[in-house]
Amino acid sequence: MRNSFLLLFAVLFITGKASAQLLQPCASDEMRKRMIAKNPDLLQAEAAYETQINAALKNINFDRVTRTTSTDESGNVTFWYDIPVVVHIIHDFNENQDYLSDNYIFQSLIDWNTVYAKQNSDTSEIIAPFRKWAGNPHIRLHLATIDPNGNPTK
């Protein structure tokens, strides 16, 4: 379960919001170079983090992920990995904060699945260097219905 969350975190971290890059070039490479110039030990930390991610990815048990197949009218077979997710809402119960309804979470899941399936309306606006990486990884996220102890959850 922990490895699945690590994979999900990595995917979410990597994908981010591409729309921001349409407005201005990403300055992350320049900022990274500045940070490394100030603290060269960051290269070792990056390498250790990369090793940790690669090791965790190798340990993911895909047998625990449900694989669903479907056939369209043309006979094309599509498969999906159905991944249960848990959404944690963290706040300090401040009266001025917005309340997130269940419907907001449900809609967010629909939005995430739309983006992961590359069915969002702005895919034509992906900047050239990232087009080759854009695709449909055939995953569907859904809210988990059972907690790690086997108890029902919403």
CSV table of C-alpha atoms in Angstrom, one decimal:
chain,number,residue,atom,x,y,z
A,1,MET,CA,0.0,0.0,0.0
A,2,ARG,CA,2.8,2.4,0.9
A,3,ASN,CA,4.5,1.7,-2.4
A,4,SER,CA,1.3,2.5,-4.3
A,5,PHE,CA,1.1,5.8,-2.6
A,6,LEU,CA,4.8,6.5,-3.4
A,7,LEU,CA,4.0,5.8,-7.1
A,8,LEU,CA,0.9,8.0,-7.0
A,9,PHE,CA,3.0,10.8,-5.3
A,10,ALA,CA,5.7,10.4,-7.9
A,11,VAL,CA,3.1,10.6,-10.8
A,12,LEU,CA,1.4,13.6,-9.2
A,13,PHE,CA,4.7,15.3,-8.6
A,14,ILE,CA,6.0,14.8,-12.1
A,15,THR,CA,2.8,15.7,-13.9
A,16,GLY,CA,2.0,18.9,-12.0
A,17,LYS,CA,0.1,21.6,-13.9
A,18,ALA,CA,1.4,21.9,-17.4
A,19,SER,CA,-0.7,25.0,-18.0
A,20,ALA,CA,1.7,27.1,-16.0
A,21,GLN,CA,4.4,26.3,-18.5
A,22,LEU,CA,2.3,27.6,-21.3
A,23,LEU,CA,2.3,31.1,-19.8
A,24,GLN,CA,6.0,31.3,-19.1
A,25,PRO,CA,9.0,29.0,-19.4
A,26,CYS,CA,9.7,26.8,-16.4
A,27,ALA,CA,12.6,28.1,-14.3
A,28,SER,CA,13.1,24.9,-12.3
A,29,ASP,CA,16.4,24.0,-14.1
A,30,GLU,CA,17.8,27.5,-13.4
A,31,MET,CA,16.7,27.4,-9.8
A,32,ARG,CA,18.1,23.9,-9.3
A,33,LYS,CA,21.5,25.1,-10.6
A,34,ARG,CA,21.4,28.0,-8.2
A,35,MET,CA,20.6,25.8,-5.3
A,36,ILE,CA,23.3,23.3,-6.2
A,37,ALA,CA,25.8,26.1,-6.5
A,38,LYS,CA,24.9,27.2,-2.9
A,39,ASN,CA,24.8,23.7,-1.6
A,40,PRO,CA,26.6,21.0,-3.6
A,41,ASP,CA,25.5,18.3,-1.2
A,42,LEU,CA,22.1,18.5,-2.9
A,43,LEU,CA,23.4,16.3,-5.7
A,44,GLN,CA,24.1,13.5,-3.3
A,45,ALA,CA,20.6,14.0,-1.8
A,46,GLU,CA,19.1,13.9,-5.2
A,47,ALA,CA,21.0,10.7,-6.1
A,48,ALA,CA,19.9,9.0,-2.8
A,49,TYR,CA,16.2,10.1,-3.5
A,50,GLU,CA,16.4,8.7,-7.0
A,51,THR,CA,17.7,5.4,-5.7
A,52,GLN,CA,15.0,5.2,-3.1
A,53,ILE,CA,12.3,5.9,-5.7
A,54,ASN,CA,13.6,3.3,-8.1
A,55,ALA,CA,13.8,0.7,-5.3
A,56,ALA,CA,10.3,1.4,-4.2
A,57,LEU,CA,9.0,1.2,-7.8
A,58,LYS,CA,10.6,-2.3,-8.1
A,59,ASN,CA,8.7,-3.4,-5.0
A,60,ILE,CA,5.2,-2.5,-6.2
A,61,ASN,CA,3.0,-5.5,-6.3
A,62,PHE,CA,0.9,-4.9,-9.4
A,63,ASP,CA,-1.0,-8.1,-8.6
A,64,ARG,CA,-2.8,-6.2,-5.9
A,65,VAL,CA,-4.0,-3.6,-8.4
A,66,THR,CA,-7.2,-4.6,-10.3
A,67,ARG,CA,-6.8,-4.7,-14.0
A,68,THR,CA,-10.0,-4.1,-16.0
A,69,THR,CA,-10.4,-4.6,-19.7
A,70,SER,CA,-13.1,-3.4,-22.0
A,71,THR,CA,-13.8,-3.7,-25.7
A,72,ASP,CA,-15.2,-0.8,-27.8
A,73,GLU,CA,-17.5,-1.1,-30.9
A,74,SER,CA,-14.5,-1.6,-33.2
A,75,GLY,CA,-13.2,-4.5,-31.2
A,76,ASN,CA,-10.3,-2.6,-29.7
A,77,VAL,CA,-9.4,-3.9,-26.3
A,78,THR,CA,-8.4,-1.3,-23.6
A,79,PHE,CA,-7.1,-2.1,-20.2
A,80,TRP,CA,-7.1,0.0,-17.1
A,81,TYR,CA,-5.4,-0.4,-13.8
A,82,ASP,CA,-7.9,0.6,-11.1
A,83,ILE,CA,-6.1,2.3,-8.2
A,84,PRO,CA,-7.9,3.0,-4.9
A,85,VAL,CA,-6.9,6.3,-3.4
A,86,VAL,CA,-7.5,8.0,-0.1
A,87,VAL,CA,-7.9,11.8,0.1
A,88,HIS,CA,-6.9,13.4,3.4
A,89,ILE,CA,-8.3,16.9,4.0
A,90,ILE,CA,-6.1,18.7,6.6
A,91,HIS,CA,-7.2,22.0,8.1
A,92,ASP,CA,-7.3,23.8,11.4
A,93,PHE,CA,-11.0,24.3,11.6
A,94,ASN,CA,-10.6,28.0,11.1
A,95,GLU,CA,-14.0,29.6,10.4
A,96,ASN,CA,-12.6,31.5,7.4
A,97,GLN,CA,-11.5,28.4,5.6
A,98,ASP,CA,-13.6,26.9,2.8
A,99,TYR,CA,-15.3,23.6,3.4
A,100,LEU,CA,-14.6,20.9,0.9
A,101,SER,CA,-17.7,18.8,0.2
A,102,ASP,CA,-17.7,15.2,-0.8
A,103,ASN,CA,-18.9,16.3,-4.2
A,104,TYR,CA,-15.8,18.4,-4.6
A,105,ILE,CA,-13.6,15.4,-3.9
A,106,PHE,CA,-15.7,13.3,-6.3
A,107,GLN,CA,-15.3,15.9,-9.0
A,108,SER,CA,-11.6,16.2,-8.4
A,109,LEU,CA,-11.3,12.4,-9.0
A,110,ILE,CA,-13.1,12.8,-12.2
A,111,ASP,CA,-10.8,15.6,-13.2
A,112,TRP,CA,-7.7,13.6,-12.3
A,113,ASN,CA,-8.9,10.7,-14.3
A,114,THR,CA,-9.6,12.9,-17.3
A,115,VAL,CA,-6.1,14.3,-17.2
A,116,TYR,CA,-4.5,10.9,-16.7
A,117,ALA,CA,-6.4,9.5,-19.7
A,118,LYS,CA,-5.3,12.5,-21.8
A,119,GLN,CA,-8.9,13.5,-22.4
A,120,ASN,CA,-8.7,17.0,-21.2
A,121,SER,CA,-9.5,19.8,-23.7
A,122,ASP,CA,-6.1,21.5,-23.5
A,123,THR,CA,-3.8,18.6,-24.6
A,124,SER,CA,-3.2,20.3,-27.9
A,125,GLU,CA,-1.5,23.1,-25.9
A,126,ILE,CA,1.2,20.8,-24.5
A,127,ILE,CA,4.6,22.5,-25.3
A,128,ALA,CA,6.8,20.7,-27.8
A,129,PRO,CA,9.4,19.3,-25.4
A,130,PHE,CA,6.8,17.5,-23.4
A,131,ARG,CA,4.5,16.2,-26.1
A,132,LYS,CA,6.5,12.9,-26.4
A,133,TRP,CA,5.9,12.2,-22.7
A,134,ALA,CA,2.1,12.9,-22.8
A,135,GLY,CA,0.0,9.8,-23.1
A,136,ASN,CA,-2.6,7.6,-21.4
A,137,PRO,CA,-1.0,5.4,-18.7
A,138,HIS,CA,-4.3,3.4,-18.5
A,139,ILE,CA,-4.9,4.1,-14.8
A,140,ARG,CA,-8.2,5.0,-13.2
A,141,LEU,CA,-8.3,6.4,-9.7
A,142,HIS,CA,-11.2,5.7,-7.4
A,143,LEU,CA,-11.9,6.3,-3.8
A,144,ALA,CA,-10.9,3.4,-1.6
A,145,THR,CA,-13.8,1.6,0.0
A,146,ILE,CA,-11.8,-0.5,2.4
A,147,ASP,CA,-9.1,0.7,4.8
A,148,PRO,CA,-5.9,-1.2,5.4
A,149,ASN,CA,-7.5,-3.1,8.3
A,150,GLY,CA,-10.3,-4.3,6.0
A,151,ASN,CA,-13.0,-2.0,7.4
A,152,PRO,CA,-15.3,-0.1,5.1
A,153,THR,CA,-14.5,3.6,4.6
A,154,LYS,CA,-16.0,6.3,2.5
